[in-house]
Amino acid sequence: MSKNEYGYFPIAEWRKAYNRTLRHENAAELLFFGDPQGEKGLRYEIAKYARSVRGVSCSPEQVVIASDPYPLLDIICRLLRPYGNVIAVEDPGYPQYPEVFRRNGYQVIPVPLKEDGIDLDLLRGSHAGLAVVSPSHQFPAGMVMPFSKRLALLQWIQESGGFLIEDDYDGEFRYYGRPIPCMQGLIPDSRVIYLGGFSQVLSPALGIQYMILPSVLLEDYHHLKHQLFLECTASRLHQHTLERFMREGYVDRHLRKMRAILRKKHDQLMASAGRHFGKRAFVSGTGAGFHLMLSLRHPLSEAELELRAEKQGIRIHSAAYTRFHSQDSSKGSGIREFIVGFGGIQEKDIDDGIRLLASCWLEEVE
């Protein structure tokens, strides 16, 4: 088995924590329904973790746990209806957000990106009172939103009376420079719904994601929870095991280890792209996360280049599915954009993979 980012998961320690959870004298209770908001002990650990690692300002009462982002987004859609039905999303961006809000009756406004993140002038002129942003490492472009722009976004949303949804899916993984705290904690009582989770930090198989609600939405959330008879979709057994895992320091140790491993992969990918593509391609979105953006001018379409890479045994995705209309970037500029992930490949294989990719793509380029 190749050692991708999840191959380093401390499985022996998790097994011990899981077994201790099952041996607890009240373990049988864990087979029944738990707190709809998520287990209290885990919410306490998550609040402590989010404060120390990402600079979140919150209490355990603001934390809501689920098995994946969709149940959280569904709750958000219901909570935000009184505040308007027009929401802005980054374009390009993570496609689940516009799809979920559109299916819940919202008008979705795509807002293009600038070099430092979402275009704030266009956002202000969009008539949206709600917006989804990923300031720590935008997906897929990878830029990090500067501090001044984050404050400007917060000021806009405070003045408009709406809400921001901050997607911090890989905010823990910054490889160079000082850590940038999340936007939610920059000002007291910000109108920001913070989304985080443990799919990238630990494993998606654990099925534990969370959101941190602003205090102003808590009363509405509790009404909604009782009216809809909501139950937490995350496994109680996994929640109690993760609580123990966090309390005993395993998550912090694993996070430090993975930062070091992924930084080496990141640097190797950068060096290999420069060596084999040279000036014929441009790499962006560097310094954080689990992927880079590779852009090049090419006569073939992105779909054709994807197919050519697949025939060489290389799995790579164009950025088309992240664009609001999923158009091929060949229309217009002729620049092809690809998301190059490095978490799922061994460091020793990166250079050979990029060399093979360059050889099968660049034969068409002068």
mmCIF file of C-alpha atoms in Angstrom:
data_model
loop_
_atom_site.group_PDB
_atom_site.id
_atom_site.type_symbol
_atom_site.label_atom_id
_atom_site.label_comp_id
_atom_site.label_asym_id
_atom_site.label_seq_id
_atom_site.Cartn_x
_atom_site.Cartn_y
_atom_site.Cartn_z
ATOM 1 C CA MET A 1 0.000 0.000 0.000
ATOM 2 C CA SER A 2 1.392 3.372 -0.992
ATOM 3 C CA LYS A 3 1.621 5.820 1.850
ATOM 4 C CA ASN A 4 -0.705 8.667 0.934
ATOM 5 C CA GLU A 5 -1.633 11.346 3.461
ATOM 6 C CA TYR A 6 -3.962 8.936 5.296
ATOM 7 C CA GLY A 7 -1.343 6.194 5.435
ATOM 8 C CA TYR A 8 0.291 8.093 8.297
ATOM 9 C CA PHE A 9 -2.831 7.972 10.454
ATOM 10 C CA PRO A 10 -1.932 6.684 13.957
ATOM 11 C CA ILE A 11 -4.186 3.651 13.677
ATOM 12 C CA ALA A 12 -2.744 1.809 16.706
ATOM 13 C CA GLU A 13 -3.431 4.781 18.992
ATOM 14 C CA TRP A 14 -6.923 5.199 17.530
ATOM 15 C CA ARG A 15 -7.655 1.513 18.148
ATOM 16 C CA LYS A 16 -6.580 1.856 21.782
ATOM 17 C CA ALA A 17 -8.732 4.958 22.258
ATOM 18 C CA TYR A 18 -11.694 3.216 20.591
ATOM 19 C CA ASN A 19 -11.305 0.135 22.790
ATOM 20 C CA ARG A 20 -11.125 2.285 25.928
ATOM 21 C CA THR A 21 -14.319 3.996 24.823
ATOM 22 C CA LEU A 22 -16.063 0.644 24.453
ATOM 23 C CA ARG A 23 -14.783 -0.561 27.840
ATOM 24 C CA HIS A 24 -16.230 2.431 29.648
ATOM 25 C CA GLU A 25 -18.888 1.477 32.183
ATOM 26 C CA ASN A 26 -21.520 3.513 30.320
ATOM 27 C CA ALA A 27 -20.497 2.294 26.843
ATOM 28 C CA ALA A 28 -23.927 0.747 26.183
ATOM 29 C CA GLU A 29 -25.429 4.243 26.271
ATOM 30 C CA LEU A 30 -23.338 5.166 23.237
ATOM 31 C CA LEU A 31 -25.481 2.826 21.140
ATOM 32 C CA PHE A 32 -28.493 5.102 21.632
ATOM 33 C CA PHE A 33 -29.219 8.586 20.327
ATOM 34 C CA GLY A 34 -26.921 11.293 21.668
ATOM 35 C CA ASP A 35 -26.977 15.062 21.781
ATOM 36 C CA PRO A 36 -28.381 16.339 18.438
ATOM 37 C CA GLN A 37 -25.745 19.070 18.476
ATOM 38 C CA GLY A 38 -22.903 16.585 18.996
ATOM 39 C CA GLU A 39 -21.413 15.092 22.150
ATOM 40 C CA LYS A 40 -20.654 17.739 24.768
ATOM 41 C CA GLY A 41 -17.131 16.534 25.510
ATOM 42 C CA LEU A 42 -16.142 16.589 21.838
ATOM 43 C CA ARG A 43 -17.663 20.037 21.368
ATOM 44 C CA TYR A 44 -15.485 21.235 24.233
ATOM 45 C CA GLU A 45 -12.357 19.733 22.628
ATOM 46 C CA ILE A 46 -13.249 21.142 19.199
ATOM 47 C CA ALA A 47 -13.770 24.631 20.626
ATOM 48 C CA LYS A 48 -10.390 24.421 22.374
ATOM 49 C CA TYR A 49 -8.701 23.071 19.217
ATOM 50 C CA ALA A 50 -10.258 25.697 16.926
ATOM 51 C CA ARG A 51 -9.194 28.489 19.279
ATOM 52 C CA SER A 52 -5.577 27.312 19.562
ATOM 53 C CA VAL A 53 -4.982 26.174 15.968
ATOM 54 C CA ARG A 54 -7.156 28.566 13.922
ATOM 55 C CA GLY A 55 -7.855 31.524 16.204
ATOM 56 C CA VAL A 56 -11.601 30.891 16.319
ATOM 57 C CA SER A 57 -13.559 32.792 18.959
ATOM 58 C CA CYS A 58 -16.191 30.437 20.319
ATOM 59 C CA SER A 59 -17.627 28.403 23.176
ATOM 60 C CA PRO A 60 -18.629 24.714 23.033
ATOM 61 C CA GLU A 61 -22.272 25.843 22.856
ATOM 62 C CA GLN A 62 -21.598 27.292 19.393
ATOM 63 C CA VAL A 63 -20.206 24.040 17.962
ATOM 64 C CA VAL A 64 -22.491 21.785 15.886
ATOM 65 C CA ILE A 65 -21.166 18.380 14.757
ATOM 66 C CA ALA A 66 -22.209 16.278 11.763
ATOM 67 C CA SER A 67 -20.882 13.402 9.673
ATOM 68 C CA ASP A 68 -20.173 15.469 6.551
ATOM 69 C CA PRO A 69 -20.675 19.021 5.262
ATOM 70 C CA TYR A 70 -24.103 18.457 3.686
ATOM 71 C CA PRO A 71 -26.180 18.179 6.913
ATOM 72 C CA LEU A 72 -24.452 21.326 8.175
ATOM 73 C CA LEU A 73 -25.158 23.207 4.943
ATOM 74 C CA ASP A 74 -28.793 22.109 5.051
ATOM 75 C CA ILE A 75 -29.122 23.569 8.555
ATOM 76 C CA ILE A 76 -27.381 26.765 7.416
ATOM 77 C CA CYS A 77 -29.827 27.117 4.513
ATOM 78 C CA ARG A 78 -32.742 26.951 6.924
ATOM 79 C CA LEU A 79 -31.175 29.317 9.472
ATOM 80 C CA LEU A 80 -30.327 32.012 6.929
ATOM 81 C CA ARG A 81 -33.680 32.232 5.122
ATOM 82 C CA PRO A 82 -34.908 35.131 7.304
ATOM 83 C CA TYR A 83 -31.817 37.112 6.242
ATOM 84 C CA GLY A 84 -32.373 36.930 2.481
ATOM 85 C CA ASN A 85 -32.408 34.488 -0.395
ATOM 86 C CA VAL A 86 -29.467 35.817 -2.431
ATOM 87 C CA ILE A 87 -26.049 34.315 -1.715
ATOM 88 C CA ALA A 88 -22.729 35.029 -3.392
ATOM 89 C CA VAL A 89 -20.185 32.275 -4.054
ATOM 90 C CA GLU A 90 -16.613 32.336 -5.296
ATOM 91 C CA ASP A 91 -16.196 31.626 -9.009
ATOM 92 C CA PRO A 92 -14.367 29.305 -9.405
ATOM 93 C CA GLY A 93 -15.090 27.592 -6.116
ATOM 94 C CA TYR A 94 -16.193 24.421 -4.375
ATOM 95 C CA PRO A 95 -19.270 23.288 -6.371
ATOM 96 C CA GLN A 96 -21.228 21.837 -3.431
ATOM 97 C CA TYR A 97 -22.040 25.296 -2.082
ATOM 98 C CA PRO A 98 -23.926 26.766 -5.064
ATOM 99 C CA GLU A 99 -25.673 23.437 -5.669
ATOM 100 C CA VAL A 100 -26.974 23.049 -2.103
ATOM 101 C CA PHE A 101 -28.154 26.650 -1.844
ATOM 102 C CA ARG A 102 -29.766 26.586 -5.286
ATOM 103 C CA ARG A 103 -31.683 23.427 -4.414
ATOM 104 C CA ASN A 104 -32.879 25.146 -1.229
ATOM 105 C CA GLY A 105 -34.423 28.018 -3.188
ATOM 106 C CA TYR A 106 -31.639 30.592 -2.984
ATOM 107 C CA GLN A 107 -30.530 32.778 -5.848
ATOM 108 C CA VAL A 108 -26.820 32.073 -6.284
ATOM 109 C CA ILE A 109 -24.568 34.846 -7.570
ATOM 110 C CA PRO A 110 -21.101 33.826 -8.823
ATOM 111 C CA VAL A 111 -18.460 36.437 -8.009
ATOM 112 C CA PRO A 112 -15.084 36.251 -9.831
ATOM 113 C CA LEU A 113 -11.777 36.167 -8.004
ATOM 114 C CA LYS A 114 -8.981 38.703 -7.963
ATOM 115 C CA GLU A 115 -5.373 37.929 -7.080
ATOM 116 C CA ASP A 116 -6.186 38.312 -3.359
ATOM 117 C CA GLY A 117 -9.523 36.495 -3.307
ATOM 118 C CA ILE A 118 -13.145 37.295 -4.069
ATOM 119 C CA ASP A 119 -13.756 40.595 -5.886
ATOM 120 C CA LEU A 120 -15.068 42.778 -3.074
ATOM 121 C CA ASP A 121 -16.392 45.538 -5.342
ATOM 122 C CA LEU A 122 -18.451 43.072 -7.373
ATOM 123 C CA LEU A 123 -19.614 41.405 -4.169
ATOM 124 C CA ARG A 124 -20.876 44.727 -2.797
ATOM 125 C CA GLY A 125 -22.723 45.376 -6.050
ATOM 126 C CA SER A 126 -24.283 41.925 -6.253
ATOM 127 C CA HIS A 127 -27.221 42.670 -3.897
ATOM 128 C CA ALA A 128 -26.292 39.537 -1.946
ATOM 129 C CA GLY A 129 -26.502 39.714 1.827
ATOM 130 C CA LEU A 130 -24.882 36.311 2.276
ATOM 131 C CA ALA A 131 -21.609 34.951 0.924
ATOM 132 C CA VAL A 132 -19.403 31.839 1.013
ATOM 133 C CA VAL A 133 -15.640 32.426 1.065
ATOM 134 C CA SER A 134 -12.494 30.347 1.627
ATOM 135 C CA PRO A 135 -9.930 32.945 2.742
ATOM 136 C CA SER A 136 -7.230 30.626 4.137
ATOM 137 C CA HIS A 137 -6.573 28.722 0.898
ATOM 138 C CA GLN A 138 -9.123 29.357 -1.822
ATOM 139 C CA PHE A 139 -10.343 26.307 -3.689
ATOM 140 C CA PRO A 140 -9.188 25.767 -6.374
ATOM 141 C CA ALA A 141 -7.075 28.885 -7.095
ATOM 142 C CA GLY A 142 -5.186 28.605 -3.799
ATOM 143 C CA MET A 143 -4.677 32.272 -2.954
ATOM 144 C CA VAL A 144 -4.590 33.387 0.684
ATOM 145 C CA MET A 145 -6.770 36.399 1.422
ATOM 146 C CA PRO A 146 -4.782 39.206 3.088
ATOM 147 C CA PHE A 147 -5.664 40.509 6.517
ATOM 148 C CA SER A 148 -6.900 43.889 5.243
ATOM 149 C CA LYS A 149 -9.362 42.294 2.837
ATOM 150 C CA ARG A 150 -10.683 39.990 5.531
ATOM 151 C CA LEU A 151 -11.434 43.000 7.714
ATOM 152 C CA ALA A 152 -13.139 44.719 4.773
ATOM 153 C CA LEU A 153 -15.331 41.644 4.237
ATOM 154 C CA LEU A 154 -16.234 41.562 7.916
ATOM 155 C CA GLN A 155 -17.114 45.240 7.880
ATOM 156 C CA TRP A 156 -19.333 44.737 4.807
ATOM 157 C CA ILE A 157 -21.248 41.874 6.387
ATOM 158 C CA GLN A 158 -21.649 43.668 9.739
ATOM 159 C CA GLU A 159 -23.069 46.723 7.960
ATOM 160 C CA SER A 160 -25.378 44.693 5.697
ATOM 161 C CA GLY A 161 -26.764 42.549 8.523
ATOM 162 C CA GLY A 162 -26.070 39.364 6.591
ATOM 163 C CA PHE A 163 -23.686 36.481 7.205
ATOM 164 C CA LEU A 164 -20.472 35.043 5.820
ATOM 165 C CA ILE A 165 -19.829 31.311 5.607
ATOM 166 C CA GLU A 166 -16.105 30.686 6.055
ATOM 167 C CA ASP A 167 -14.864 27.428 4.564
ATOM 168 C CA ASP A 168 -11.611 26.607 6.384
ATOM 169 C CA TYR A 169 -11.302 23.076 5.018
ATOM 170 C CA ASP A 170 -7.485 22.972 5.035
ATOM 171 C CA GLY A 171 -6.640 26.039 7.111
ATOM 172 C CA GLU A 172 -4.393 24.003 9.416
ATOM 173 C CA PHE A 173 -1.952 23.322 6.581
ATOM 174 C CA ARG A 174 0.174 26.385 5.910
ATOM 175 C CA TYR A 175 3.802 25.612 5.125
ATOM 176 C CA TYR A 176 5.599 28.952 5.051
ATOM 177 C CA GLY A 177 5.224 32.275 6.790
ATOM 178 C CA ARG A 178 3.335 33.012 9.963
ATOM 179 C CA PRO A 179 0.051 31.144 10.482
ATOM 180 C CA ILE A 180 -2.915 33.257 9.398
ATOM 181 C CA PRO A 181 -5.857 32.995 11.805
ATOM 182 C CA CYS A 182 -9.306 32.374 10.430
ATOM 183 C CA MET A 183 -11.589 35.285 9.624
ATOM 184 C CA GLN A 184 -14.240 34.309 12.184
ATOM 185 C CA GLY A 185 -12.082 35.291 15.161
ATOM 186 C CA LEU A 186 -10.773 38.628 13.901
ATOM 187 C CA ILE A 187 -13.512 40.721 15.512
ATOM 188 C CA PRO A 188 -15.812 40.003 18.498
ATOM 189 C CA ASP A 189 -19.247 38.538 17.726
ATOM 190 C CA SER A 190 -18.580 38.389 13.987
ATOM 191 C CA ARG A 191 -21.435 37.363 11.713
ATOM 192 C CA VAL A 192 -19.440 34.409 10.383
ATOM 193 C CA ILE A 193 -20.440 30.753 10.254
ATOM 194 C CA TYR A 194 -17.205 28.776 10.431
ATOM 195 C CA LEU A 195 -16.909 25.362 8.736
ATOM 196 C CA GLY A 196 -14.148 22.935 9.695
ATOM 197 C CA GLY A 197 -13.590 19.235 10.100
ATOM 198 C CA PHE A 198 -11.244 16.308 10.453
ATOM 199 C CA SER A 199 -11.389 14.754 6.980
ATOM 200 C CA GLN A 200 -8.094 16.347 5.975
ATOM 201 C CA VAL A 201 -6.477 16.483 9.415
ATOM 202 C CA LEU A 202 -7.196 12.814 10.253
ATOM 203 C CA SER A 203 -9.385 10.830 7.833
ATOM 204 C CA PRO A 204 -12.707 11.225 5.988
ATOM 205 C CA ALA A 205 -13.691 7.734 7.195
ATOM 206 C CA LEU A 206 -14.178 9.093 10.732
ATOM 207 C CA GLY A 207 -17.119 11.142 9.482
ATOM 208 C CA ILE A 208 -16.757 14.139 11.795
ATOM 209 C CA GLN A 209 -17.226 17.681 10.523
ATOM 210 C CA TYR A 210 -18.366 20.734 12.445
ATOM 211 C CA MET A 211 -19.591 24.281 12.183
ATOM 212 C CA ILE A 212 -19.338 27.125 14.643
ATOM 213 C CA LEU A 213 -22.410 29.339 14.678
ATOM 214 C CA PRO A 214 -22.466 33.020 15.622
ATOM 215 C CA SER A 215 -24.147 33.635 18.954
ATOM 216 C CA VAL A 216 -26.944 35.529 17.236
ATOM 217 C CA LEU A 217 -28.054 32.345 15.432
ATOM 218 C CA LEU A 218 -28.023 29.984 18.427
ATOM 219 C CA GLU A 219 -31.607 30.586 19.537
ATOM 220 C CA ASP A 220 -32.884 29.985 15.999
ATOM 221 C CA TYR A 221 -30.764 26.844 15.766
ATOM 222 C CA HIS A 222 -32.217 25.383 18.969
ATOM 223 C CA HIS A 223 -35.764 26.115 17.769
ATOM 224 C CA LEU A 224 -34.977 24.403 14.473
ATOM 225 C CA LYS A 225 -33.372 21.440 16.246
ATOM 226 C CA HIS A 226 -36.524 20.796 18.288
ATOM 227 C CA GLN A 227 -39.002 21.497 15.477
ATOM 228 C CA LEU A 228 -37.326 19.065 13.052
ATOM 229 C CA PHE A 229 -36.338 16.465 15.681
ATOM 230 C CA LEU A 230 -32.770 16.697 14.435
ATOM 231 C CA GLU A 231 -30.265 14.025 15.402
ATOM 232 C CA CYS A 232 -26.496 14.194 15.064
ATOM 233 C CA THR A 233 -25.420 12.267 11.970
ATOM 234 C CA ALA A 234 -21.899 11.553 13.300
ATOM 235 C CA SER A 235 -21.242 8.252 15.097
ATOM 236 C CA ARG A 236 -21.334 8.624 18.888
ATOM 237 C CA LEU A 237 -18.604 6.005 19.170
ATOM 238 C CA HIS A 238 -16.352 7.993 16.842
ATOM 239 C CA GLN A 239 -17.197 11.214 18.647
ATOM 240 C CA HIS A 240 -16.196 9.832 22.049
ATOM 241 C CA THR A 241 -13.072 8.252 20.600
ATOM 242 C CA LEU A 242 -12.061 11.515 18.921
ATOM 243 C CA GLU A 243 -12.697 13.395 22.167
ATOM 244 C CA ARG A 244 -10.255 11.079 23.936
ATOM 245 C CA PHE A 245 -7.844 11.279 20.992
ATOM 246 C CA MET A 246 -7.808 15.092 21.157
ATOM 247 C CA ARG A 247 -7.614 15.255 24.935
ATOM 248 C CA GLU A 248 -4.559 12.983 24.954
ATOM 249 C CA GLY A 249 -2.742 15.101 22.371
ATOM 250 C CA TYR A 250 -2.743 12.711 19.425
ATOM 251 C CA VAL A 251 -4.415 15.145 17.027
ATOM 252 C CA ASP A 252 -1.896 17.912 17.711
ATOM 253 C CA ARG A 253 1.030 15.514 17.268
ATOM 254 C CA HIS A 254 -0.399 14.079 14.059
ATOM 255 C CA LEU A 255 -1.046 17.559 12.686
ATOM 256 C CA ARG A 256 2.563 18.619 13.288
ATOM 257 C CA LYS A 257 3.811 15.441 11.626
ATOM 258 C CA MET A 258 1.578 15.863 8.583
ATOM 259 C CA ARG A 259 2.565 19.504 8.106
ATOM 260 C CA ALA A 260 6.207 18.429 7.823
ATOM 261 C CA ILE A 261 5.426 15.539 5.438
ATOM 262 C CA LEU A 262 3.125 17.564 3.206
ATOM 263 C CA ARG A 263 5.541 20.510 3.090
ATOM 264 C CA LYS A 264 8.180 18.190 1.609
ATOM 265 C CA LYS A 265 5.699 16.934 -0.983
ATOM 266 C CA HIS A 266 4.650 20.504 -1.768
ATOM 267 C CA ASP A 267 8.265 21.561 -2.297
ATOM 268 C CA GLN A 268 9.028 18.486 -4.414
ATOM 269 C CA LEU A 269 6.034 19.198 -6.647
ATOM 270 C CA MET A 270 7.106 22.818 -7.082
ATOM 271 C CA ALA A 271 10.660 21.791 -7.981
ATOM 272 C CA SER A 272 9.499 19.074 -10.387
ATOM 273 C CA ALA A 273 7.061 21.377 -12.172
ATOM 274 C CA GLY A 274 9.821 23.934 -12.662
ATOM 275 C CA ARG A 275 12.279 21.276 -13.864
ATOM 276 C CA HIS A 276 10.015 19.532 -16.395
ATOM 277 C CA PHE A 277 7.616 22.273 -17.550
ATOM 278 C CA GLY A 278 9.958 25.252 -17.212
ATOM 279 C CA LYS A 279 8.387 28.461 -18.483
ATOM 280 C CA ARG A 280 5.768 26.571 -20.475
ATOM 281 C CA ALA A 281 3.529 26.267 -17.409
ATOM 282 C CA PHE A 282 2.679 28.435 -14.422
ATOM 283 C CA VAL A 283 2.179 27.088 -10.895
ATOM 284 C CA SER A 284 -0.022 29.010 -8.442
ATOM 285 C CA GLY A 285 -1.815 28.467 -5.148
ATOM 286 C CA THR A 286 1.397 27.567 -3.368
ATOM 287 C CA GLY A 287 2.346 27.545 0.315
ATOM 288 C CA ALA A 288 -0.705 25.816 1.798
ATOM 289 C CA GLY A 289 -3.237 23.042 1.380
ATOM 290 C CA PHE A 290 -3.038 19.767 -0.539
ATOM 291 C CA HIS A 291 -2.925 20.889 -4.168
ATOM 292 C CA LEU A 292 -1.379 23.365 -6.577
ATOM 293 C CA MET A 293 -2.816 24.899 -9.742
ATOM 294 C CA LEU A 294 -0.930 24.167 -12.965
ATOM 295 C CA SER A 295 -1.753 26.421 -15.926
ATOM 296 C CA LEU A 296 -0.457 26.239 -19.468
ATOM 297 C CA ARG A 297 -1.384 27.372 -22.957
ATOM 298 C CA HIS A 298 -2.206 24.386 -25.142
ATOM 299 C CA PRO A 299 -4.048 23.672 -28.416
ATOM 300 C CA LEU A 300 -5.853 20.672 -26.899
ATOM 301 C CA SER A 301 -8.822 21.131 -24.584
ATOM 302 C CA GLU A 302 -8.656 20.396 -20.882
ATOM 303 C CA ALA A 303 -10.770 17.278 -21.398
ATOM 304 C CA GLU A 304 -8.395 16.018 -24.088
ATOM 305 C CA LEU A 305 -5.374 16.667 -21.882
ATOM 306 C CA GLU A 306 -7.036 14.846 -18.994
ATOM 307 C CA LEU A 307 -7.593 11.836 -21.253
ATOM 308 C CA ARG A 308 -4.004 11.920 -22.493
ATOM 309 C CA ALA A 309 -2.730 11.932 -18.890
ATOM 310 C CA GLU A 310 -5.084 9.103 -17.933
ATOM 311 C CA LYS A 311 -3.636 6.923 -20.692
ATOM 312 C CA GLN A 312 -0.249 7.365 -19.022
ATOM 313 C CA GLY A 313 -1.679 6.302 -15.672
ATOM 314 C CA ILE A 314 -1.806 9.846 -14.276
ATOM 315 C CA ARG A 315 -4.947 11.021 -12.503
ATOM 316 C CA ILE A 316 -5.337 14.772 -12.800
ATOM 317 C CA HIS A 317 -8.425 16.984 -12.950
ATOM 318 C CA SER A 318 -9.028 20.167 -14.832
ATOM 319 C CA ALA A 319 -10.505 23.068 -12.886
ATOM 320 C CA ALA A 320 -13.593 23.050 -15.116
ATOM 321 C CA TYR A 321 -15.887 21.526 -12.485
ATOM 322 C CA THR A 322 -15.098 24.371 -10.071
ATOM 323 C CA ARG A 323 -16.193 27.093 -12.495
ATOM 324 C CA PHE A 324 -19.752 28.246 -12.134
ATOM 325 C CA HIS A 325 -20.773 27.109 -15.610
ATOM 326 C CA SER A 326 -18.160 24.289 -15.773
ATOM 327 C CA GLN A 327 -16.838 25.709 -19.009
ATOM 328 C CA ASP A 328 -13.510 24.657 -20.523
ATOM 329 C CA SER A 329 -11.024 27.480 -20.082
ATOM 330 C CA SER A 330 -10.013 26.932 -23.728
ATOM 331 C CA LYS A 331 -12.864 29.244 -24.636
ATOM 332 C CA GLY A 332 -11.199 32.601 -24.836
ATOM 333 C CA SER A 333 -7.690 32.679 -23.444
ATOM 334 C CA GLY A 334 -6.603 29.179 -24.414
ATOM 335 C CA ILE A 335 -5.106 28.711 -20.948
ATOM 336 C CA ARG A 336 -5.703 25.252 -19.480
ATOM 337 C CA GLU A 337 -5.963 24.953 -15.695
ATOM 338 C CA PHE A 338 -5.448 21.785 -13.682
ATOM 339 C CA ILE A 339 -5.654 20.870 -9.994
ATOM 340 C CA VAL A 340 -2.539 18.907 -9.049
ATOM 341 C CA GLY A 341 -2.918 17.150 -5.700
ATOM 342 C CA PHE A 342 0.097 15.935 -3.769
ATOM 343 C CA GLY A 343 -1.433 14.396 -0.646
ATOM 344 C CA GLY A 344 -2.188 11.023 -2.223
ATOM 345 C CA ILE A 345 1.195 10.330 -3.819
ATOM 346 C CA GLN A 346 4.493 9.337 -2.269
ATOM 347 C CA GLU A 347 7.199 11.995 -2.325
ATOM 348 C CA LYS A 348 9.574 9.713 -4.248
ATOM 349 C CA ASP A 349 7.021 9.306 -7.078
ATOM 350 C CA ILE A 350 6.271 12.999 -7.631
ATOM 351 C CA ASP A 351 9.166 13.805 -9.942
ATOM 352 C CA ASP A 352 8.551 10.815 -12.225
ATOM 353 C CA GLY A 353 4.861 11.670 -12.391
ATOM 354 C CA ILE A 354 5.447 15.295 -13.357
ATOM 355 C CA ARG A 355 8.124 14.274 -15.884
ATOM 356 C CA LEU A 356 5.675 11.848 -17.522
ATOM 357 C CA LEU A 357 2.909 14.443 -17.488
ATOM 358 C CA ALA A 358 5.122 17.033 -19.159
ATOM 359 C CA SER A 359 6.275 14.586 -21.822
ATOM 360 C CA CYS A 360 2.732 13.602 -22.822
ATOM 361 C CA TRP A 361 1.443 17.198 -22.853
ATOM 362 C CA LEU A 362 4.265 19.298 -24.234
ATOM 363 C CA GLU A 363 4.779 17.422 -27.490
ATOM 364 C CA GLU A 364 1.940 19.512 -28.925
ATOM 365 C CA VAL A 365 3.373 22.807 -27.705
ATOM 366 C CA GLU A 366 5.953 24.816 -29.638
#
